[in-house]
Short mmCIF file of C-alpha atoms and ligand atoms in Angstrom, two decimals:
data_model
loop_
_atom_site.label_atom_id
_atom_site.label_comp_id
_atom_site.label_asym_id
_atom_site.label_seq_id
_atom_site.Cartn_x
_atom_site.Cartn_y
_atom_site.Cartn_z
CA UNK A 230 -1.98 10.91 -10.65
CA UNK A 231 1.66 11.06 -9.71
CA UNK A 232 4.80 9.89 -11.39
CA UNK A 233 7.11 8.09 -8.95
CA UNK A 234 10.62 9.13 -9.84
CA UNK A 235 14.11 7.83 -9.07
CA UNK A 236 15.04 8.99 -5.60
CA UNK A 237 11.38 8.42 -4.50
CA UNK A 238 11.04 4.87 -5.92
CA UNK A 239 13.66 3.40 -3.45
CA UNK A 240 11.15 4.07 -0.57
CA UNK A 241 8.46 2.33 -2.57
CA UNK A 242 10.61 -0.60 -3.26
CA UNK A 243 11.55 -0.94 0.36
CA UNK A 244 7.82 -0.75 1.40
CA UNK A 245 6.80 -3.35 -1.19
CA UNK A 246 9.69 -5.81 -0.44
CA UNK A 247 9.06 -5.59 3.22
CA UNK A 248 5.39 -6.36 2.62
CA UNK A 249 6.31 -9.43 0.57
CA UNK A 250 8.71 -10.54 3.29
CA UNK A 251 6.27 -10.03 6.28
CA UNK A 252 3.14 -11.22 4.49
CA UNK A 253 5.18 -14.26 3.35
CA UNK A 254 6.21 -15.22 6.94
CA UNK A 255 2.43 -15.26 7.71
CA UNK A 256 1.68 -17.59 4.81
CA UNK A 257 0.25 -15.14 2.35
CA UNK A 258 0.79 -15.71 -1.38
CA UNK A 259 0.61 -12.78 -3.95
CA UNK A 260 -2.24 -12.43 -6.36
CA UNK A 261 -2.37 -9.85 -9.31
CA UNK A 262 -5.72 -9.10 -10.86
CA UNK A 263 -6.50 -6.74 -13.78
CA UNK A 264 -6.75 -2.97 -13.17
CA UNK A 265 -10.21 -2.93 -14.74
CA UNK A 266 -13.34 -4.97 -13.94
CA UNK A 267 -16.94 -5.02 -14.88
CA UNK A 268 -18.69 -2.03 -13.13
CA UNK A 269 -21.30 -4.25 -11.86
CA UNK A 270 -18.78 -5.95 -9.63
CA UNK A 271 -18.03 -2.92 -7.63
CA UNK A 272 -21.72 -1.83 -7.43
CA UNK A 273 -22.64 -5.28 -6.07
CA UNK A 274 -19.80 -5.38 -3.52
CA UNK A 275 -18.93 -1.95 -2.30
CA UNK A 276 -22.62 -0.89 -2.28
CA UNK A 277 -24.67 1.46 -4.42
CA UNK A 278 -25.01 4.17 -1.80
CA UNK A 279 -21.24 4.51 -0.65
CA UNK A 280 -19.19 7.39 -1.72
CA UNK A 281 -16.96 5.22 -3.94
CA UNK A 282 -19.91 4.05 -6.17
CA UNK A 283 -21.88 7.12 -5.95
CA UNK A 284 -19.09 9.57 -6.91
CA UNK A 285 -15.52 8.25 -7.10
CA UNK A 286 -15.40 5.63 -9.90
CA UNK A 287 -13.82 5.92 -13.23
CA UNK A 288 -16.41 4.16 -15.31
CA UNK A 289 -16.64 4.00 -19.01
CA UNK A 290 -18.20 1.88 -21.80
CA UNK A 291 -15.75 -0.13 -23.96
CA UNK A 292 -16.16 -0.49 -27.70
CA UNK A 293 -18.56 -3.37 -27.32
CA UNK A 294 -20.77 -1.40 -24.92
CA UNK A 295 -19.69 -3.25 -21.66
CA UNK A 296 -19.46 -0.95 -18.61
CA UNK A 297 -15.92 -1.14 -17.22
CA UNK A 298 -14.43 0.55 -14.19
CA UNK A 299 -10.77 1.21 -13.24
CA UNK A 300 -10.67 -0.73 -9.81
CA UNK A 301 -11.18 1.70 -6.79
CA UNK A 302 -10.16 -0.90 -4.39
CA UNK A 303 -8.64 -4.36 -4.20
CA UNK A 304 -10.93 -6.78 -2.26
CA UNK A 305 -13.85 -7.06 -4.88
CA UNK A 306 -11.46 -8.03 -7.77
CA UNK A 307 -9.59 -10.57 -5.60
CA UNK A 308 -12.95 -12.11 -4.60
CA UNK A 309 -13.95 -12.16 -8.24
CA UNK A 310 -10.84 -14.04 -9.21
CA UNK A 311 -11.05 -16.27 -6.15
CA UNK A 312 -14.58 -17.46 -7.26
CA UNK A 313 -13.66 -17.69 -10.99
CA UNK A 314 -10.44 -19.67 -10.33
CA UNK A 315 -12.25 -21.77 -7.78
CA UNK A 316 -9.39 -21.20 -5.36
CA UNK A 317 -11.38 -22.72 -2.45
CA UNK A 318 -11.05 -26.10 -4.12
CA UNK A 319 -7.29 -26.01 -3.72
CA UNK A 320 -7.35 -25.22 0.02
CA UNK A 321 -10.07 -24.47 2.44
CA UNK A 322 -8.18 -21.53 3.79
CA UNK A 323 -6.66 -18.87 1.25
CA UNK A 324 -4.44 -16.24 2.37
CA UNK A 325 -3.74 -13.75 -0.43
CA UNK A 326 -2.00 -10.40 -0.72
CA UNK A 327 -1.87 -7.83 -3.49
CA UNK A 328 -0.28 -4.63 -4.39
CA UNK A 329 -0.93 -2.08 -7.10
CA UNK A 330 -2.63 0.97 -8.32
CA UNK A 331 -6.23 1.90 -7.49
CA UNK A 332 -8.30 4.83 -9.11
CA UNK A 333 -10.83 6.99 -7.42
CA UNK A 334 -12.17 10.37 -8.81
CA UNK A 335 -11.59 12.37 -5.47
CA UNK A 336 -10.57 15.96 -4.83
CA UNK A 337 -6.75 15.62 -4.84
CA UNK A 338 -4.92 16.91 -1.77
CA UNK A 339 -2.06 15.80 0.44
CA UNK A 340 -2.46 12.00 0.85
CA UNK A 341 -5.38 11.92 -1.42
CA UNK A 342 -4.95 11.18 -5.11
CA UNK A 343 -6.88 9.88 -8.04
CA UNK A 344 -4.51 7.02 -8.83
CA UNK A 345 -3.03 5.81 -5.53
CA UNK A 346 -1.59 2.58 -4.40
CA UNK A 347 -2.66 -0.13 -1.93
CA UNK A 348 -0.89 -3.07 -0.40
CA UNK A 349 -3.60 -5.30 0.83
CA UNK A 350 -4.23 -8.87 2.27
CA UNK A 351 -7.22 -11.17 2.43
CA UNK A 352 -8.02 -14.40 4.37
CA UNK A 353 -10.78 -16.46 3.13
CA UNK A 354 -12.31 -19.50 4.84
CA UNK A 355 -11.75 -18.75 8.70
CA UNK A 356 -14.51 -17.60 11.02
CA UNK A 357 -12.29 -17.98 14.16
CA UNK A 358 -11.59 -14.62 15.79
CA UNK A 359 -7.96 -15.75 16.08
CA UNK A 360 -7.61 -14.97 12.39
CA UNK A 361 -8.90 -11.33 12.97
CA UNK A 362 -5.95 -11.21 15.51
CA UNK A 363 -3.58 -12.69 13.26
CA UNK A 364 -4.34 -10.21 10.43
CA UNK A 365 -3.95 -7.28 12.80
CA UNK A 366 -0.86 -8.88 14.05
CA UNK A 367 0.65 -9.05 10.60
CA UNK A 368 -0.41 -5.36 10.00
CA UNK A 369 1.27 -4.29 13.32
CA UNK A 370 4.37 -6.29 12.40
CA UNK A 371 4.56 -4.63 8.97
CA UNK A 372 4.40 -1.11 10.39
CA UNK A 373 7.27 -2.02 12.99
CA UNK A 374 9.39 -3.50 10.24
CA UNK A 375 8.92 -0.35 7.99
CA UNK A 376 9.87 1.76 11.02
CA UNK A 377 6.50 3.80 11.25
CA UNK A 378 5.65 4.05 14.94
CA UNK A 379 3.23 7.15 15.08
CA UNK A 380 0.23 4.96 14.16
CA UNK A 381 -2.44 3.57 16.48
CA UNK A 382 -4.86 0.77 15.82
CA UNK A 383 -8.56 1.46 16.27
CA UNK A 384 -11.05 -1.43 16.26
CA UNK A 385 -14.75 -1.65 16.27
CA UNK A 386 -17.48 -4.23 15.44
CA UNK A 387 -20.24 -3.34 12.84
CA UNK A 388 -22.45 -6.37 13.85
CA UNK A 389 -24.03 -8.64 11.24
CA UNK A 390 -27.19 -9.15 9.26
CA UNK A 391 -28.65 -10.43 12.58
CA UNK A 392 -28.07 -7.49 14.68
CA UNK A 393 -27.33 -4.53 12.47
CA UNK A 394 -30.87 -3.94 10.80
CA UNK A 395 -32.27 -3.36 14.30
CA UNK A 396 -29.60 -0.93 15.26
CA UNK A 397 -29.73 0.73 11.87
CA UNK A 398 -33.44 1.60 12.33
CA UNK A 399 -32.72 2.98 15.74
CA UNK A 400 -29.96 5.23 14.26
CA UNK A 401 -32.33 6.40 11.52
CA UNK A 402 -34.84 7.24 14.12
CA UNK A 403 -32.35 9.14 16.08
CA UNK A 404 -31.04 11.03 13.10
CA UNK A 405 -34.62 11.91 12.07
CA UNK A 406 -34.94 13.97 15.23
CA UNK A 407 -31.87 16.07 14.35
CA UNK A 408 -32.25 16.43 10.55
CA UNK A 409 -31.76 20.19 10.75
CA UNK A 410 -28.35 19.96 12.17
CA UNK A 411 -27.02 17.58 9.50
CA UNK A 412 -25.05 18.58 6.30
CA UNK A 413 -26.82 18.25 3.01
CA UNK A 414 -25.04 15.05 2.24
CA UNK A 415 -26.13 13.41 5.36
CA UNK A 416 -29.81 14.72 5.11
CA UNK A 417 -29.88 12.89 1.76
CA UNK A 418 -28.26 9.60 2.90
CA UNK A 419 -29.35 9.27 6.49
CA UNK A 420 -31.99 6.69 5.38
CA UNK A 421 -29.99 4.71 2.91
CA UNK A 422 -26.56 4.82 4.71
CA UNK A 423 -27.17 6.03 8.33
CA UNK A 424 -23.85 4.69 9.67
CA UNK A 425 -21.96 7.05 7.28
CA UNK A 426 -23.43 10.07 9.18
CA UNK A 427 -21.42 8.90 12.17
CA UNK A 428 -18.17 9.18 10.10
CA UNK A 429 -19.09 12.55 8.47
CA UNK A 430 -16.37 15.23 8.84
CA UNK A 431 -18.93 18.15 8.97
CA UNK A 432 -18.95 19.67 12.54
CA UNK A 433 -22.79 20.09 12.63
CA UNK A 434 -22.99 16.15 11.92
CA UNK A 435 -20.43 15.53 14.64
CA UNK A 436 -22.20 17.65 17.30
CA UNK A 437 -25.57 16.30 16.41
CA UNK A 438 -24.55 12.67 16.92
CA UNK A 439 -22.26 12.83 20.06
CA UNK A 440 -24.84 10.65 21.98
CA UNK A 441 -26.09 8.58 19.00
CA UNK A 442 -26.67 4.92 19.70
CA UNK A 443 -23.77 2.82 19.20
CA UNK A 444 -23.52 -0.60 17.35
CA UNK A 445 -21.38 -2.00 20.12
CA UNK A 446 -24.23 -1.81 22.46
CA UNK A 447 -26.51 -3.58 20.19
CA UNK A 448 -24.39 -6.56 19.15
CA UNK A 449 -26.12 -9.98 19.15
CA UNK A 450 -24.59 -12.65 21.32
CA UNK A 451 -22.47 -14.18 18.55
CA UNK A 452 -21.10 -10.92 17.52
CA UNK A 453 -20.46 -9.94 21.13
CA UNK A 454 -18.58 -13.13 21.68
CA UNK A 455 -16.59 -12.74 18.59
CA UNK A 456 -15.59 -9.10 19.41
CA UNK A 457 -14.49 -10.14 22.94
CA UNK A 458 -12.49 -13.00 21.59
CA UNK A 459 -10.75 -10.59 19.12
CA UNK A 460 -9.77 -8.18 21.95
CA UNK A 461 -8.64 -11.19 24.12
CA UNK A 462 -6.32 -12.43 21.56
CA UNK A 463 -4.88 -9.02 20.76
CA UNK A 464 -4.04 -8.58 24.54
CA UNK A 465 -2.28 -12.02 24.51
CA UNK A 466 -0.17 -10.91 21.42
CA UNK A 467 0.39 -7.68 23.20
CA UNK A 468 -0.81 -5.67 20.33
CA UNK A 469 -1.86 -2.22 21.38
CA UNK A 470 -5.46 -1.14 20.18
CA UNK A 471 -8.33 1.18 21.10
CA UNK A 472 -11.89 0.48 20.65
CA UNK A 473 -13.59 3.35 18.53
CA UNK A 474 -17.30 2.76 18.56
CA UNK A 475 -17.86 5.52 15.98
CA UNK A 476 -15.72 4.07 13.32
CA UNK A 477 -17.68 2.97 10.43
CA UNK A 478 -16.21 1.92 6.95
CA UNK A 479 -17.00 3.53 3.69
CA UNK A 480 -17.74 0.08 2.03
CA UNK A 481 -21.04 -1.89 2.63
CA UNK A 482 -19.50 -5.41 2.73
CA UNK A 483 -18.01 -5.06 6.28
CA UNK A 484 -19.50 -7.04 9.17
CA UNK A 485 -18.30 -7.63 12.60
CA UNK A 486 -14.61 -6.63 13.34
CA UNK A 487 -13.50 -3.43 11.44
CA UNK A 488 -10.26 -1.53 12.10
CA UNK A 489 -8.16 1.37 10.96
CA UNK A 490 -4.66 2.35 11.55
CA UNK A 491 -4.63 6.06 12.09
CA UNK A 492 -2.07 8.69 12.55
CA UNK A 493 -2.05 12.36 13.69
CA UNK A 494 0.73 13.21 11.28
CA UNK A 495 -1.07 13.59 7.89
CA UNK A 496 -3.85 16.17 8.71
CA UNK A 497 -7.36 15.03 7.77
CA UNK A 498 -6.19 12.05 5.73
CA UNK A 499 -5.53 10.23 9.00
CA UNK A 500 -6.06 6.64 7.98
CA UNK A 501 -3.11 4.80 6.52
CA UNK A 502 -4.53 1.38 6.68
CA UNK A 503 -8.13 0.08 6.93
CA UNK A 504 -10.15 -3.14 6.71
CA UNK A 505 -12.33 -5.61 8.49
CA UNK A 506 -14.34 -8.75 8.13
CA UNK A 507 -16.57 -9.31 5.09
CA UNK A 508 -18.41 -12.78 5.79
CA UNK A 509 -21.00 -13.12 3.10
CA UNK A 510 -19.31 -11.12 0.41
CA UNK A 511 -17.93 -14.13 -1.48
CA UNK A 512 -21.39 -15.70 -1.42
CA UNK A 513 -23.10 -12.59 -2.51
CA UNK A 514 -20.86 -12.45 -5.44
CA UNK A 515 -21.90 -15.96 -6.56
CA UNK A 516 -19.24 -18.03 -4.68
CA UNK A 517 -19.19 -20.42 -1.72
CA UNK A 518 -20.35 -19.16 1.59
CA UNK A 519 -17.05 -18.38 3.09
CA UNK A 520 -16.13 -15.87 5.70
CA UNK A 521 -13.35 -13.44 4.94
CA UNK A 522 -11.28 -10.72 6.48
CA UNK A 523 -8.71 -8.18 5.04
CA UNK A 524 -7.22 -4.80 4.90
CA UNK A 525 -5.66 -2.25 2.51
CA UNK A 526 -2.72 -0.04 3.36
CA UNK A 527 -2.42 3.39 1.45
CA UNK A 528 1.13 3.35 0.12
CA UNK A 529 1.34 7.12 -0.64
CA UNK A 530 0.42 7.83 2.98
CA UNK A 531 3.17 5.56 4.12
CA UNK A 532 5.70 7.27 1.87
CA UNK A 533 4.54 10.66 3.22
CA UNK A 534 5.16 9.51 6.77
CA UNK A 535 8.53 8.05 5.85
CA UNK A 536 9.10 11.75 4.79
CA UNK A 537 12.63 12.97 5.18
CA UNK A 538 13.99 9.53 5.89
CA UNK A 539 14.96 9.03 2.25
CA UNK A 540 16.50 5.74 1.28
CA UNK A 541 19.62 6.61 -0.66
CA UNK A 542 19.53 5.21 -4.28
CA UNK A 543 22.57 3.12 -5.13
CA UNK A 544 25.57 5.07 -6.36
CA UNK A 545 28.04 3.80 -9.03
CA UNK A 546 30.61 1.59 -7.64
CA UNK A 547 33.19 2.55 -10.34
CA UNK A 548 33.25 5.58 -12.73
CA UNK A 549 35.64 5.07 -15.70
CA UNK A 550 37.19 8.21 -17.17
CA UNK A 551 38.71 7.77 -20.50
CA UNK A 552 40.77 9.93 -22.71
CA UNK A 553 40.78 9.58 -26.44
CA UNK A 554 38.58 7.51 -28.95
CA UNK A 555 40.45 4.17 -28.38
CA UNK A 556 40.34 4.49 -24.72
CA UNK A 557 36.67 5.46 -24.70
CA UNK A 558 35.87 2.29 -26.83
CA UNK A 559 37.83 0.16 -24.41
CA UNK A 560 36.23 1.78 -21.38
CA UNK A 561 32.81 0.90 -22.80
CA UNK A 562 33.73 -2.72 -23.12
CA UNK A 563 35.27 -2.78 -19.62
CA UNK A 564 32.18 -1.15 -18.10
CA UNK A 565 29.81 -3.63 -19.72
CA UNK A 566 31.88 -6.44 -18.43
CA UNK A 567 31.69 -5.01 -14.94
CA UNK A 568 28.03 -4.57 -15.18
CA UNK A 569 27.63 -8.20 -16.39
CA UNK A 570 29.60 -9.14 -13.15
CA UNK A 571 27.14 -7.27 -11.08
CA UNK A 572 29.19 -4.17 -10.53
CA UNK A 573 27.47 -0.70 -10.90
CA UNK A 574 29.82 0.89 -13.46
CA UNK A 575 29.40 4.11 -15.19
CA UNK A 576 31.20 6.24 -17.85
CA UNK A 577 30.84 9.40 -19.77
CA UNK A 578 29.36 9.43 -23.48
CA UNK A 579 29.85 13.02 -24.37
CA UNK A 580 33.60 13.36 -24.95
CA UNK A 581 34.03 15.56 -21.96
CA UNK A 582 37.56 16.62 -20.75
CA UNK A 583 39.15 14.57 -18.03
CA UNK A 584 38.38 17.22 -15.37
CA UNK A 585 34.66 17.29 -16.45
CA UNK A 586 34.51 13.51 -16.15
CA UNK A 587 36.04 13.61 -12.74
CA UNK A 588 33.61 16.20 -11.81
CA UNK A 589 30.72 13.92 -12.84
CA UNK A 590 32.20 11.01 -11.01
CA UNK A 591 32.14 13.30 -7.91
CA UNK A 592 28.68 14.29 -8.47
CA UNK A 593 27.42 10.58 -8.90
CA UNK A 594 29.15 9.85 -5.59
CA UNK A 595 31.02 7.00 -7.25
CA UNK A 596 33.06 4.86 -4.89
CA UNK A 597 36.10 4.29 -7.11
CA UNK A 598 37.33 5.99 -10.34
CA UNK A 599 39.63 4.58 -13.01
CA UNK A 600 41.23 6.64 -15.57
CA UNK A 601 42.44 5.11 -18.85
CA UNK A 602 44.31 6.71 -21.70
CA UNK A 603 46.65 5.52 -24.45
CA UNK A 604 49.40 4.49 -21.83
CA UNK A 605 46.96 2.40 -19.83
CA UNK A 606 45.65 0.69 -23.05
CA UNK A 607 49.29 -0.29 -23.89
CA UNK A 608 50.29 -1.62 -20.52
CA UNK A 609 46.82 -3.03 -19.58
CA UNK A 610 47.06 -1.44 -16.08
CA UNK A 611 45.55 1.79 -14.71
CA UNK A 612 45.33 3.68 -11.38
CA UNK A 613 42.14 2.85 -9.36
CA UNK A 614 41.24 5.75 -7.02
CA UNK A 615 39.17 5.29 -4.01
CA UNK A 616 37.07 8.41 -3.65
CA UNK A 617 36.63 8.31 0.03
CA UNK A 618 40.30 8.56 1.05
CA UNK A 619 41.94 9.43 -2.47
CA UNK A 620 44.23 6.41 -2.16
CA UNK A 621 45.38 5.07 -5.43
CA UNK A 622 46.25 1.50 -6.41
CA UNK A 623 47.56 -0.25 -9.45
CA UNK A 624 44.77 -2.31 -11.14
CA UNK A 625 45.28 -4.90 -13.98
CA UNK A 626 42.39 -4.03 -16.42
CA UNK A 627 41.76 -7.93 -17.09
CA UNK A 628 41.19 -8.55 -13.32
CA UNK A 629 39.25 -5.36 -12.59
CA UNK A 630 36.00 -7.18 -11.59
CA UNK A 631 37.74 -9.50 -9.07
CA UNK A 632 39.61 -6.66 -7.61
CA UNK A 633 36.63 -4.40 -7.17
CA UNK A 634 34.68 -7.27 -5.67
CA UNK A 635 37.31 -7.70 -2.95
CA UNK A 636 37.48 -3.93 -2.38
CA UNK A 637 33.66 -3.44 -2.29
CA UNK A 638 33.04 -6.16 0.15
CA UNK A 639 35.66 -5.18 2.62
P1 ATP B 785 -10.50 8.08 3.51
O1 ATP B 785 -11.41 7.85 4.66
O2 ATP B 785 -9.21 8.56 3.76
O3 ATP B 785 -11.23 8.42 2.20
P2 ATP B 785 -11.22 5.25 2.65
O4 ATP B 785 -12.13 4.82 3.84
O5 ATP B 785 -11.93 5.66 1.57
O6 ATP B 785 -10.28 6.34 3.23
P3 ATP B 785 -10.30 2.51 2.01
O7 ATP B 785 -11.26 2.44 0.92
O8 ATP B 785 -10.49 1.85 3.39
O9 ATP B 785 -10.17 4.17 2.52
O10 ATP B 785 -8.83 2.40 1.57
C1 ATP B 785 -7.85 1.89 2.48
C2 ATP B 785 -6.49 2.93 2.45
O11 ATP B 785 -6.31 3.32 1.26
C3 ATP B 785 -6.97 4.16 3.29
O12 ATP B 785 -6.80 3.95 4.56
C4 ATP B 785 -6.02 5.12 2.58
O13 ATP B 785 -4.64 5.02 3.39
C5 ATP B 785 -5.81 4.74 1.26
N1 ATP B 785 -6.55 5.53 0.30
C6 ATP B 785 -7.94 5.57 0.12
N2 ATP B 785 -8.32 6.45 -0.82
C7 ATP B 785 -7.03 7.08 -1.08
C8 ATP B 785 -6.83 8.16 -2.14
N3 ATP B 785 -7.54 8.64 -2.83
N4 ATP B 785 -5.45 8.48 -2.18
C9 ATP B 785 -4.53 7.93 -1.46
N5 ATP B 785 -4.70 6.90 -0.63
C10 ATP B 785 -6.00 6.58 -0.33
MG1 MG B 786 -12.40 7.51 0.85
#
């Protein structure tokens, strides 16, 4: 679990502000849900046999014996809130986005942490494949706007309750023939979660399943039509994508369209965003039978990709150096007035020498400095120095804010 420090936070703020901006353009409104939910919510939605529920959740009993869990992902909490607050009665289509910390007990490594952050979006109430394309278009637009180009979009269809069970059985039969080559995890789960084997990173499992049957070849007519339409709309919107028939997602609720934004720049943590359709999820949680689709972006992975491209934190616009007690007190009032006027002003609080104060102004990269001592207090004027070109100008202390505003906006 990481601290996010000044110097890093500017990148985070940029990524969040851009999300608010882009998602807002597409008609999404922000929703904030608590960081803890009843454990049962995640077991029922994500699925009992998934990695998240089997081994990654921070689950505890509270003092009244309720089992609670720190949210490992954002979709289930948003669905819970959507149902509880009857948001479907306000509008037949809901477009929601969220951002915040998620918690998974995983082995920490680059791009994988125990508290990490997601920015996610969900659309409820639309079955039309146009909405799949729109969600992907928004995701694509977001990556363009944050300036990350080295990602590619992979899509797949996982079928539906109509066509997946038949395919699933075929896959189980196929895996049964090759059990010896599978890793211990997959030998254990091939019957309960056979699709997960296709996604396993173990080389034995990869080799044993190169010619495994694919969901795409077993889609029912409706799923086939839906997937074709999604591809058609993506082409019309000129959004580049690749079909990856082996892509499965680690959460049970996905049906039909699933997708990932992947990069080759983060080693094995190659997914920076992932999502898909979850028609049936709202109903299975006790809400109305509404289709849904969404995604979540891993913010830490975005930050890693932004890498060297640090956004420079704002520097002071004025550093006031003061000599003597009276001047220091006056500098303090002056600085506060400037801050109230929206100017980033700084001063020294440690009674340092003038030389040391100027060194600090330099270190902070202040745009201007102002020196005040007894003389200046008396005359009500001081020298304002531009640090870039060392030019000095006379400034009336009573009109400092206006003067600085003028100089800073030039
Ligand atoms: P992975 O295959 O990397 O474990 P996942 O399939 O578990 O990812 P999702 O549950 O789909 O991931 O979450 C969406 C995104 O959240 C991921 O694509 C990734 O960018 C990010 N993410 C997931 N788990 C972590 C983690 N432990 N630390 C940092 N980011 C994460
Ligand atoms: Mg994972």
